[in-house]
Amino acid sequence: MLIYLRKRIVSSALPLVVVIVGVFALARMTGNPAALYLPLNATQQMRDEFTARNGLDQPLLVQMADYFGGVLRLDFGQSLRTGQDAAAMALRAFPATLQLAATTMVLAVLLALVVGCWAALKPNGVADRISSFVSMAAASIPDFWLAIVGIWVFAITLGWLPTSGVSGAGAWVLPIATLLLRPFGVLVQIVRGSMVSALSEPYIKLARSRGAGELRVVTHHALRNAAAPALTVAGDLTVGLVNGAVVVETIFGWPGIGKLMIDSILQRDFAVLQAAVLLTAVAIFALNILIDMGYALLDARVRPVTARA
Amino acid sequence: MKTAAQSVLPGQSRAHEVVLSVRALAVDIRTHRGTVRAVNDVNFEARAGETLALLGESGCGKSMTAKALAGIMDPVCDLAGGEVVLNGTDLAALTPKERLKFAGPELGIVFQDALTALNPVYTVGTQLGEAFRIHRGLGAKEAKVQAIELMERVGIPEPESRVNSYPHQFSGGMRQRILIAMAVALNPRLLIADEPTTALDVTVQAQIMQLLRKLREEGQMAVVLITHDLAVVAEEADSVAVMYAGNVVECGPVSEVFSDPRHPYTKGLLESVPVHVGRGARLLSIAGSPPELHDIPAGCVYQSRCPLVQDICRSERPQLLPVTDRPVNDRPVDDRPVDLQDDADDYAGALLSRPGRAAACHFSEEINNV
């Protein structure tokens, strides 16, 4: 397993570099931060000074070499906006996103497992039709629209929930409900599909012939076989959330990494943007490794051979 | 092979006692083109310590019958009628939940393809032990001990280490052994073996059949062997029921059915076995193919391929009736046993009732004249 992990980490390094280079170059195409940080009537000399002070006058390659040198020393630069350490800002915003993503995904997966299994028990039955309609609707509703409607109905009209922020449990309801729908809808369909095919396998018949009851057949024999596709898709959806549920975080003023990235782009706060992207990229690579380990845990056939010895 | 052990353990059936009695079993399949009858009015008995072969070609309903017996039919299939009396209980009348009590302790089933029949994500030990956990309430550790014992019983080498292996880490023959071990885990009275050797190569086939024979004798199990292999039937079975298009067309002791077939289909099957066929000579086969299930004709199911077909075959379906011997006056006089030659009535009466022999043909007496 350790050998496998080491391989994965080494093979993740190159994509990470590519991501940093890409963000680095693209961010600088948004324009010179001097235009945003200096007063409108600033002289050209002041602008040049600002640019030089922040090293933005150097050729792109030199800037990049400097940046990579810093990254290797774990120095990610300072925020233009606040003067704080960029990495510290990204790390401070990340837990809010992770909490939101984790809560959403745990709820989505649990709900989808229950509904998906329930639908799969009788393909084309009443339960299946209802769940198919609900999941299709859930997966298709645009989250920004739902977020705004949610704020309008529950926060403004009814006054039950706050419009934004992170204060109190009530503040979690709308963001989670908004984020939950799509993963839930998609996962119900995946779970339903893979459960239907797992339940028609001969080993399910054989389990029944040993006296395994319906509950045991579904939870013990079929579910673990049906879990791999759901894990793949759930992983993919989690990546989307960890990446910062940008739209939802912005609408609800959720102080997560998505909002931080949007703000940094708008403010041309390059160091913070780079730190935030690098952090999410690392988190996504870690998540992918976890998903791969999840497969191996579920199914011995995909375990790396070295792990067995 | 036919001498059953005489000692009877508690909970076991007595040798030759009827363990399973299937009466008028019918199974319907719901299809897009309407409901079709896949198994129609099937009757047979299986006895302790004996093997009954259900013989027939693909699609004749033999596997469907097996699944109906075990209560593991596909969702599109319905039990349309009949009784499956296992040791005094009609399984067909039970709810699926009530049946679970019988699945394992009373009845075990072995499938054809052991790779898909084993759950790929659990170790064989877990799967072998499951029956003990469900029916005997054993814990994981005790169940594993039982699993190791079972693996030893079916001849898997190094069971202590192999018990933690996964199905894909075994060879085809070993997987089939595991499947058999699972079916006999709780010493059931009835073992259904649905083409247990079809997916295996010939040398392994012989080993698996030998294992089934050994287990049958140890446990005085009744075995229902589903197969399309005439050689397997001849070697392994005590009695045979030949199925065609969902119907049993002939049944009886294997030696009698094979030496003196009374249904043209059985006869056709036996004639298509290539024995003493010279190189380059044409192999015999039954012309045509079985009828589609949604297009079963009104009369005899075999009418479209039968060389003996008459008008009555097209209008009236022959019942599965006890085989009588040929009427005495049809026989050449010198064929009669000497001591019976004087009393023709006695002779006919003595041969009228052949135990277990039945055929569903209007002309079962004339088959061998074809």
XYZ file of C-alpha atoms in Angstrom:
679
model
C 0.000 0.000 0.000
C 2.848 2.373 0.866
C 4.486 1.731 -2.479
C 1.187 2.452 -4.152
C 0.762 5.703 -2.199
C 4.275 6.834 -3.041
C 3.645 6.164 -6.713
C 0.448 8.148 -6.620
C 2.068 11.102 -4.863
C 4.947 11.188 -7.337
C 2.590 10.974 -10.281
C 0.480 13.800 -8.834
C 3.422 16.199 -8.704
C 3.505 16.997 -12.417
C -0.177 17.896 -12.726
C 0.235 20.137 -9.674
C 3.042 22.038 -11.396
C 0.924 22.385 -14.523
C -1.953 23.751 -12.455
C 0.273 26.372 -10.800
C 1.815 27.447 -14.102
C -1.623 27.741 -15.662
C -3.096 29.787 -12.830
C 0.009 31.910 -12.603
C -0.106 32.841 -16.259
C -3.868 33.215 -16.519
C -4.114 35.419 -13.415
C -1.647 37.854 -14.877
C -3.757 38.149 -18.008
C -6.491 39.834 -15.958
C -4.396 42.986 -15.887
C -2.106 44.941 -13.633
C -3.223 45.143 -9.979
C -1.819 48.674 -9.859
C -4.936 49.861 -11.665
C -7.059 48.564 -8.793
C -4.939 49.321 -5.745
C -3.846 52.858 -6.534
C -6.103 55.881 -6.627
C -7.518 56.859 -9.997
C -5.307 59.921 -10.199
C -2.082 58.036 -9.432
C 0.880 59.033 -11.556
C 2.650 56.682 -13.913
C 5.639 56.802 -11.569
C 3.494 55.585 -8.679
C 2.153 52.815 -10.849
C 5.648 51.728 -11.915
C 6.792 51.790 -8.304
C 3.840 49.622 -7.215
C 4.502 47.193 -10.039
C 8.204 46.965 -9.258
C 7.607 46.606 -5.525
C 5.448 43.591 -6.135
C 7.861 42.127 -8.652
C 5.343 42.387 -11.458
C 7.757 44.209 -13.749
C 9.936 41.130 -14.180
C 9.502 38.843 -17.210
C 6.824 36.195 -16.570
C 9.374 33.377 -16.464
C 11.437 35.125 -13.823
C 8.332 35.784 -11.742
C 7.401 32.155 -12.051
C 10.864 30.938 -11.054
C 10.720 33.223 -8.022
C 7.302 31.896 -7.129
C 8.359 28.246 -7.390
C 11.410 29.038 -5.288
C 9.051 30.425 -2.662
C 6.698 27.465 -2.876
C 9.568 25.081 -2.201
C 10.318 27.089 0.969
C 6.570 27.071 1.726
C 6.473 30.813 1.152
C 3.423 31.578 -0.929
C 3.687 35.343 -0.938
C 1.541 38.073 0.566
C -1.899 39.320 -0.219
C -1.947 42.618 -2.053
C -5.257 43.381 -0.423
C -4.541 42.670 3.223
C -0.787 42.224 3.371
C -1.329 38.901 5.129
C 0.363 35.640 4.284
C -1.500 34.235 1.246
C -1.245 30.629 2.415
C -2.651 31.560 5.819
C -5.629 33.230 4.171
C -6.335 30.203 2.007
C -5.962 27.831 4.938
C -8.295 29.973 7.023
C -11.017 29.920 4.358
C -10.675 26.231 3.573
C -12.330 24.692 6.678
C -15.597 26.550 5.989
C -15.696 25.023 2.502
C -14.702 21.590 3.744
C -17.381 21.602 6.431
C -19.997 22.615 3.928
C -18.798 20.046 1.379
C -18.511 17.218 3.888
C -21.925 17.817 5.444
C -23.538 18.116 2.030
C -21.926 14.989 0.629
C -22.573 12.837 3.693
C -26.242 13.801 3.586
C -26.453 13.412 -0.195
C -24.825 9.975 -0.161
C -26.957 8.669 2.706
C -30.193 9.932 1.185
C -29.234 8.692 -2.268
C -28.356 5.228 -0.939
C -31.714 4.880 0.772
C -33.767 6.251 -2.104
C -31.688 4.496 -4.788
C -31.934 1.091 -3.090
C -35.627 1.586 -2.474
C -36.154 2.370 -6.160
C -34.016 -0.573 -7.289
C -35.998 -3.139 -5.312
C -38.763 -3.032 -7.879
C -37.593 -1.631 -11.209
C -40.398 0.371 -12.840
C -42.483 0.077 -9.703
C -44.191 3.023 -8.072
C -41.221 3.821 -5.831
C -38.898 3.699 -8.807
C -41.024 6.098 -10.837
C -41.347 8.569 -7.981
C -37.642 8.504 -7.205
C -36.766 8.787 -10.864
C -38.896 11.922 -11.196
C -37.614 13.486 -7.990
C -33.966 12.718 -8.710
C -34.199 13.992 -12.256
C -35.718 17.226 -11.005
C -33.133 17.531 -8.227
C -30.241 17.022 -10.622
C -31.603 19.520 -13.132
C -32.471 22.542 -10.975
C -29.766 25.237 -11.317
C -28.249 25.895 -7.890
C -27.980 29.684 -8.225
C -31.691 29.900 -9.042
C -32.629 27.643 -6.157
C -30.379 29.639 -3.814
C -32.067 32.892 -4.734
C -35.566 31.412 -4.541
C -34.627 29.865 -1.188
C -33.446 33.192 0.189
C -36.548 34.920 -1.108
C -38.979 32.353 0.349
C -37.367 31.239 3.602
C -35.246 34.246 4.538
C -37.117 37.267 3.227
C -40.795 36.237 3.008
C -41.016 33.781 5.896
C -38.037 35.084 7.873
C -37.188 31.612 9.176
C -33.566 31.540 8.098
C -30.779 34.098 7.749
C -30.004 35.318 4.233
C -26.292 34.782 4.596
C -23.358 34.295 6.951
C -22.303 31.427 9.178
C -23.867 32.350 12.472
C -25.932 29.599 14.033
C -27.299 26.319 12.695
C -29.986 28.095 10.678
C -27.357 29.612 8.446
C -26.339 26.120 7.288
C -29.767 25.074 6.097
C -30.086 27.012 2.849
C -26.509 26.529 1.589
C -26.630 22.793 2.318
C -30.100 22.341 0.850
C -29.013 24.177 -2.268
C -25.781 22.253 -2.678
C -27.378 18.928 -1.757
C -29.907 18.662 -4.548
C -27.661 18.033 -7.501
C -25.385 15.411 -5.902
C -28.469 13.763 -4.434
C -30.279 13.606 -7.771
C -27.267 12.337 -9.672
C -26.354 9.777 -7.022
C -29.881 8.377 -6.726
C -29.774 7.537 -10.403
C -26.315 5.989 -10.157
C -27.174 3.945 -7.060
C -30.463 2.836 -8.548
C -28.824 1.719 -11.789
C -25.976 -0.181 -10.208
C -28.267 -1.738 -7.597
C -30.657 -2.981 -10.269
C -27.813 -4.680 -12.077
C -26.242 -6.012 -8.880
C -29.558 -7.428 -7.710
C -29.953 -9.391 -10.916
C -26.582 -11.131 -10.531
C -26.496 -14.872 -9.914
C -24.724 -14.396 -6.582
C -27.812 -12.621 -5.296
C -29.938 -15.611 -6.235
C -27.447 -17.841 -4.539
C -27.507 -15.718 -1.395
C -31.270 -16.071 -1.353
C -30.886 -19.819 -1.762
C -28.818 -19.801 1.452
C -31.703 -18.174 3.273
C -30.528 -14.554 3.184
C -33.497 -12.225 3.686
C -34.279 -9.159 1.623
C -32.511 -6.703 3.933
C -29.374 -8.818 4.060
C -29.411 -9.324 0.307
C -29.644 -5.586 -0.323
C -27.307 -4.208 2.316
C -24.783 -7.027 2.479
C -24.597 -8.619 -0.949
C -25.768 -6.083 -3.497
C -24.808 -2.725 -2.035
C -21.101 -3.372 -1.769
C -21.022 -4.503 -5.381
C -23.034 -1.513 -6.476
C -20.928 0.946 -4.503
C -18.027 1.439 -6.922
C -19.866 3.524 -9.550
C -21.520 5.565 -6.813
C -18.107 6.148 -5.237
C -16.689 7.388 -8.532
C -19.497 9.850 -9.069
C -19.648 10.909 -5.424
C -15.914 11.605 -5.581
C -16.372 13.686 -8.681
C -19.200 15.656 -7.094
C -17.157 16.180 -3.926
C -14.342 17.590 -6.020
C -16.829 20.109 -7.334
C -17.762 21.141 -3.812
C -14.195 21.229 -2.452
C -13.261 23.358 -5.403
C -15.351 25.898 -3.664
C -19.037 25.904 -4.270
C -18.260 29.238 -5.871
C -21.767 30.326 -6.783
C -23.439 29.194 -3.606
C -20.648 30.548 -1.377
C -20.922 33.896 -3.096
C -24.711 34.080 -2.865
C -24.821 33.105 0.793
C -21.682 35.030 1.784
C -20.101 31.804 2.982
C -16.462 32.595 3.848
C -15.038 29.580 2.043
C -12.318 28.999 -0.512
C -14.677 29.566 -3.421
C -15.548 33.034 -2.252
C -11.882 33.735 -1.503
C -10.937 32.743 -5.043
C -13.621 34.903 -6.620
C -12.608 37.867 -4.470
C -8.930 37.351 -5.286
C -9.642 37.231 -8.998
C -11.759 40.370 -8.845
C -9.048 42.127 -6.803
C -6.152 40.726 -8.864
C -4.768 39.373 -5.603
C -2.478 36.921 -7.407
C -0.672 35.378 -4.448
C -3.907 34.555 -2.643
C -5.481 33.157 -5.798
C -2.442 30.951 -6.427
C -2.369 29.749 -2.835
C -6.080 28.969 -2.907
C -5.856 27.080 -6.201
C -2.793 25.166 -5.058
C -4.525 24.212 -1.823
C -7.662 22.956 -3.555
C -5.570 21.102 -6.123
C -3.685 19.313 -3.356
C -6.975 18.564 -1.613
C -8.431 17.136 -4.822
C -5.408 14.919 -5.396
C -5.709 13.692 -1.830
C -9.395 13.044 -2.397
C -8.675 11.034 -5.518
C -6.189 8.890 -3.642
C -8.806 8.349 -0.951
C -11.338 7.315 -3.596
C -8.884 4.839 -5.076
C -8.277 3.422 -1.624
C -12.040 3.229 -1.249
C -12.270 1.024 -4.343
C -9.618 -1.267 -2.976
C -11.429 -1.445 0.328
C -14.690 -2.360 -1.400
C -13.381 -4.847 -3.893
C -10.361 -7.105 -3.577
C -10.059 -7.405 -7.343
C -8.754 -3.854 -7.701
C -6.325 -4.062 -4.802
C -2.717 -3.496 -5.838
C -0.903 -6.803 -5.837
C 1.850 -5.508 -3.550
C -0.702 -4.844 -0.840
C -1.569 -8.490 -0.464
C 1.851 -9.899 0.328
C -22.998 -45.832 -7.280
C -26.499 -47.139 -6.825
C -25.852 -48.855 -3.512
C -26.802 -46.268 -0.948
C -25.325 -46.321 2.533
C -27.688 -48.045 4.905
C -26.884 -46.153 8.105
C -29.198 -43.210 8.625
C -28.052 -40.266 10.704
C -30.626 -38.271 12.642
C -32.228 -35.601 10.505
C -31.341 -37.474 7.379
C -33.748 -39.107 5.052
C -33.935 -42.852 4.710
C -32.482 -44.270 1.537
C -34.922 -44.231 -1.392
C -37.580 -42.385 0.590
C -39.330 -39.764 -1.521
C -37.843 -36.410 -0.482
C -39.215 -34.147 -3.153
C -42.433 -34.537 -4.979
C -43.250 -32.058 -7.716
C -46.809 -32.095 -8.929
C -48.295 -30.185 -11.855
C -45.636 -27.473 -11.604
C -46.252 -24.593 -13.989
C -44.183 -21.438 -14.481
C -45.194 -18.445 -16.574
C -42.867 -15.796 -17.986
C -44.182 -12.321 -18.644
C -42.762 -11.031 -21.923
C -43.468 -8.119 -24.216
C -45.438 -10.469 -26.396
C -47.630 -11.671 -23.586
C -47.366 -14.350 -20.953
C -45.823 -17.624 -22.008
C -45.835 -20.945 -20.220
C -42.198 -21.972 -19.738
C -42.849 -24.966 -17.516
C -46.083 -26.842 -17.994
C -47.559 -29.530 -15.768
C -44.233 -30.979 -14.654
C -44.337 -33.960 -12.314
C -41.464 -35.885 -10.803
C -40.142 -37.307 -7.581
C -36.653 -37.284 -6.134
C -35.591 -39.917 -3.628
C -33.032 -39.834 -0.870
C -29.612 -41.016 -1.933
C -30.616 -41.046 -5.575
C -30.020 -38.716 -8.478
C -32.828 -37.605 -10.716
C -31.691 -36.041 -13.954
C -33.746 -33.383 -15.677
C -32.569 -33.760 -19.240
C -33.304 -31.419 -22.094
C -31.861 -28.926 -24.520
C -31.433 -25.187 -23.917
C -34.701 -23.401 -23.288
C -36.678 -26.539 -22.509
C -37.522 -25.268 -19.039
C -35.184 -27.422 -16.983
C -33.334 -24.534 -15.364
C -36.592 -22.692 -14.859
C -37.887 -25.746 -13.039
C -34.790 -25.755 -10.838
C -35.206 -22.089 -9.983
C -38.879 -22.584 -9.245
C -37.989 -25.407 -6.854
C -35.438 -23.232 -5.091
C -37.763 -20.221 -5.083
C -35.257 -17.969 -6.844
C -37.042 -17.208 -10.075
C -36.398 -14.040 -12.028
C -38.813 -11.188 -11.321
C -40.603 -11.690 -14.650
C -41.470 -15.301 -13.813
C -44.481 -16.443 -11.849
C -45.338 -19.751 -10.324
C -48.571 -20.477 -12.142
C -49.546 -23.552 -10.212
C -48.527 -26.878 -8.802
C -46.950 -28.216 -5.658
C -43.343 -28.591 -4.609
C -43.585 -30.915 -1.640
C -40.251 -31.166 0.130
C -40.295 -33.557 3.051
C -43.978 -32.940 3.694
C -44.077 -29.165 3.178
C -45.456 -27.593 0.040
C -42.839 -24.934 -0.688
C -44.966 -23.428 -3.439
C -47.628 -22.478 -0.896
C -45.197 -20.608 1.368
C -44.533 -16.881 1.336
C -41.031 -15.850 0.254
C -40.239 -15.071 3.885
C -41.350 -18.485 5.130
C -39.291 -20.140 2.414
C -36.089 -18.627 3.775
C -36.182 -21.107 6.659
C -35.951 -23.945 4.149
C -33.330 -22.335 1.925
C -30.140 -23.909 3.169
C -31.148 -26.456 5.818
C -33.554 -28.356 3.567
C -32.589 -27.379 0.062
C -29.332 -26.340 -1.568
C -28.632 -25.319 -5.132
C -25.488 -25.315 -7.275
C -25.296 -23.087 -10.315
C -23.559 -23.571 -13.609
C -21.193 -20.618 -13.587
C -19.369 -20.521 -10.301
C -17.638 -17.216 -11.013
C -20.828 -15.191 -11.265
C -22.523 -17.226 -8.562
C -19.941 -16.180 -5.981
C -20.017 -12.651 -4.661
C -16.765 -11.080 -5.891
C -16.340 -8.680 -2.983
C -16.401 -11.171 -0.110
C -13.925 -13.896 0.778
C -15.075 -17.433 0.148
C -14.887 -18.000 3.899
C -17.421 -15.256 4.534
C -19.736 -16.688 1.915
C -19.327 -20.284 3.077
C -19.991 -19.239 6.638
C -23.059 -17.200 5.844
C -25.479 -20.110 6.001
C -24.257 -20.893 9.521
C -24.634 -17.289 10.581
C -28.150 -17.019 9.190
C -29.580 -20.369 10.242
C -27.503 -21.353 13.256
C -26.768 -17.874 14.608
C -23.030 -18.477 14.746
C -20.567 -15.617 15.155
C -18.002 -14.683 12.531
C -15.231 -16.791 14.090
C -17.305 -19.933 14.544
C -18.689 -19.592 11.031
C -15.143 -19.428 9.705
C -14.275 -22.687 11.468
C -17.284 -24.263 9.776
C -16.225 -22.788 6.455
C -12.772 -24.353 6.775
C -14.357 -27.711 7.575
C -16.588 -27.423 4.525
C -13.654 -26.590 2.289
C -11.890 -29.668 3.580
C -14.996 -31.755 2.902
C -15.106 -30.738 -0.754
C -11.384 -31.257 -1.229
C -9.913 -27.784 -1.369
C -6.236 -27.919 -0.408
C -4.923 -25.715 2.418
C -8.357 -24.571 3.566
C -6.947 -22.623 6.536
C -5.191 -20.142 4.274
C -7.559 -20.327 1.307
C -10.543 -19.420 3.445
C -9.464 -15.770 3.291
C -9.091 -15.726 -0.486
C -11.543 -14.144 -2.873
C -13.445 -16.056 -5.570
C -11.296 -14.654 -8.402
C -8.225 -16.188 -6.797
C -9.524 -19.734 -7.381
C -9.560 -21.919 -10.486
C -12.862 -22.835 -12.140
C -12.931 -26.319 -10.642
C -12.139 -25.020 -7.162
C -14.850 -22.377 -7.460
C -17.342 -25.081 -8.363
C -16.245 -27.025 -5.302
C -16.845 -23.943 -3.180
C -20.283 -23.542 -4.683
C -21.082 -27.149 -3.895
C -19.757 -26.724 -0.366
C -22.086 -23.773 0.076
C -25.073 -25.782 -1.109
C -24.387 -28.717 1.227
C -23.284 -26.583 4.194
C -26.320 -27.361 6.326
C -26.746 -30.956 5.077
C -29.909 -30.328 3.071
C -32.206 -33.166 2.103
C -32.365 -31.963 -1.453
C -29.549 -30.723 -3.653
C -30.377 -29.109 -6.970
C -27.420 -29.066 -9.318
C -28.109 -26.827 -12.313
C -25.609 -27.884 -14.961
C -22.799 -28.025 -12.387
C -20.135 -29.113 -14.852
C -21.067 -27.351 -18.073
C -18.539 -24.555 -17.614
C -15.683 -26.899 -16.715
C -13.228 -28.878 -18.770
C -13.720 -32.605 -19.035
C -11.216 -33.829 -16.460
C -12.519 -31.397 -13.863
C -16.095 -32.384 -14.752
C -15.388 -35.944 -13.697
C -13.938 -34.779 -10.365
C -16.927 -32.580 -9.661
C -19.401 -35.345 -10.469
C -17.428 -37.658 -8.213
C -17.617 -35.097 -5.423
C -21.370 -34.717 -5.851
C -21.733 -38.494 -5.705
C -19.657 -38.701 -2.542
C -21.654 -35.948 -0.837
C -24.931 -37.492 -1.914
C -23.995 -40.781 -0.330
C -22.629 -39.216 2.856
C -25.731 -37.142 3.437
C -28.366 -39.367 1.832
C -29.355 -36.313 -0.176
C -31.764 -36.430 -3.023
C -30.045 -34.832 -6.014
C -31.857 -33.185 -8.897
C -29.271 -32.916 -11.637
C -30.099 -30.558 -14.448
C -28.138 -31.276 -17.573
C -28.160 -31.579 -21.323
C -25.392 -34.128 -21.286
C -26.597 -37.646 -22.065
C -23.334 -39.173 -20.901
C -23.595 -37.494 -17.507
C -27.143 -38.781 -17.142
C -26.111 -42.296 -18.080
C -23.254 -42.300 -15.588
C -24.658 -40.396 -12.647
C -28.420 -40.574 -12.530
C -30.751 -43.232 -11.202
C -33.793 -41.864 -12.927
C -34.354 -39.310 -15.630
C -37.094 -36.939 -16.714
C -36.725 -35.780 -20.299
C -38.062 -32.277 -20.862
C -39.124 -30.688 -24.109
C -40.662 -27.210 -24.535
C -41.590 -26.988 -20.865
C -43.114 -30.453 -20.616
C -41.805 -33.725 -19.270
C -42.128 -36.027 -22.263
C -40.693 -39.153 -20.734
C -39.447 -40.344 -17.372
C -38.271 -43.475 -15.673
C -35.155 -45.297 -14.518
C -32.179 -44.249 -16.646
C -31.281 -47.770 -17.745
C -34.796 -48.395 -19.027
C -35.346 -45.022 -20.641
C -32.024 -45.182 -22.435
C -32.333 -48.789 -23.548
C -35.981 -48.595 -24.507
C -37.064 -44.977 -25.161
C -40.802 -44.542 -25.458
C -40.913 -40.997 -26.755
C -39.663 -40.073 -30.227
C -37.749 -37.115 -28.732
C -35.825 -39.325 -26.323
C -35.137 -41.724 -29.117
C -33.956 -38.904 -31.348
C -31.636 -37.635 -28.630
C -30.136 -41.060 -28.084
C -29.651 -41.609 -31.794
C -27.796 -38.332 -32.129
C -25.038 -39.591 -29.815
C -22.159 -40.368 -32.159
C -21.282 -43.976 -31.354
C -19.761 -46.266 -33.944
C -19.945 -43.536 -36.520
C -17.270 -43.965 -39.123
C -15.000 -41.112 -40.040
C -16.693 -38.880 -42.591
C -20.097 -40.432 -41.965
C -22.984 -38.082 -41.383
C -23.956 -37.575 -37.742
C -27.603 -38.034 -36.908
C -29.563 -35.163 -35.458
C -33.168 -34.233 -34.858
C -34.320 -32.061 -37.739
C -35.851 -28.689 -36.935
C -35.800 -26.787 -33.670
C -38.053 -26.588 -30.612
C -41.162 -24.386 -30.889
C -41.054 -20.810 -29.616
C -42.653 -20.587 -26.200
C -45.280 -18.117 -27.352
C -46.136 -20.370 -30.237
C -46.622 -23.792 -28.644
C -49.000 -25.776 -30.850
C -52.285 -27.139 -29.543
C -51.498 -30.818 -29.712
C -48.248 -32.586 -28.904
C -45.335 -30.213 -28.255
C -43.050 -32.342 -30.384
C -45.330 -32.610 -33.437
C -43.268 -30.358 -35.717
C -40.185 -32.587 -35.452
C -41.730 -35.966 -34.907
C -41.316 -38.660 -37.555
C -44.435 -40.430 -36.260
C -46.769 -37.450 -36.336
C -50.446 -38.243 -37.018
C -53.634 -36.187 -36.978
C -54.293 -36.957 -33.333
C -50.898 -35.440 -32.408
C -51.952 -32.126 -33.903
C -55.267 -31.961 -32.069
C -54.751 -33.644 -28.723
C -51.839 -33.261 -26.307
C -50.711 -36.663 -25.051
C -50.680 -37.070 -21.265
C -47.677 -38.379 -19.395
C -48.995 -41.889 -18.835
C -47.421 -45.041 -17.428
C -45.716 -46.970 -20.149
C -47.310 -50.266 -20.981
C -45.400 -52.831 -22.850
C -46.314 -53.484 -26.412
C -49.558 -55.372 -26.809
C -48.779 -59.047 -26.822
C -50.270 -59.716 -30.206
C -47.924 -57.135 -31.758
C -44.932 -59.169 -30.771
C -43.474 -61.984 -32.749
C -44.584 -65.218 -31.093
C -41.108 -66.552 -30.524
C -40.204 -63.397 -28.565
C -42.349 -64.462 -25.624
C -40.728 -65.956 -22.575
C -41.257 -69.679 -22.647
C -43.074 -69.975 -19.358
C -45.605 -67.318 -20.304
C -46.367 -68.459 -23.788
C -49.425 -70.380 -22.655
C -51.004 -67.569 -20.695
C -51.066 -64.405 -22.753
C -53.213 -62.457 -20.293
C -50.815 -62.982 -17.420
C -47.936 -61.958 -19.581
C -49.521 -58.700 -20.605
C -50.583 -57.951 -17.022
C -47.078 -58.572 -15.676
C -45.515 -56.093 -18.032
C -48.213 -53.446 -17.966
C -47.007 -51.678 -14.878
C -43.427 -50.618 -15.061
C -42.548 -48.641 -11.937
C -41.845 -44.991 -12.641
C -41.922 -45.381 -16.386
C -44.089 -42.894 -18.219
C -44.143 -41.200 -21.583
C -46.253 -38.500 -23.175
C -46.816 -39.882 -26.634
C -49.872 -41.253 -28.383
C -47.708 -43.867 -29.987
C -45.313 -44.774 -27.205
C -45.801 -48.459 -27.960
C -44.637 -48.086 -31.515
C -41.490 -46.052 -31.031
C -38.993 -48.807 -31.612
C -40.645 -49.776 -34.848
C -39.702 -46.454 -36.402
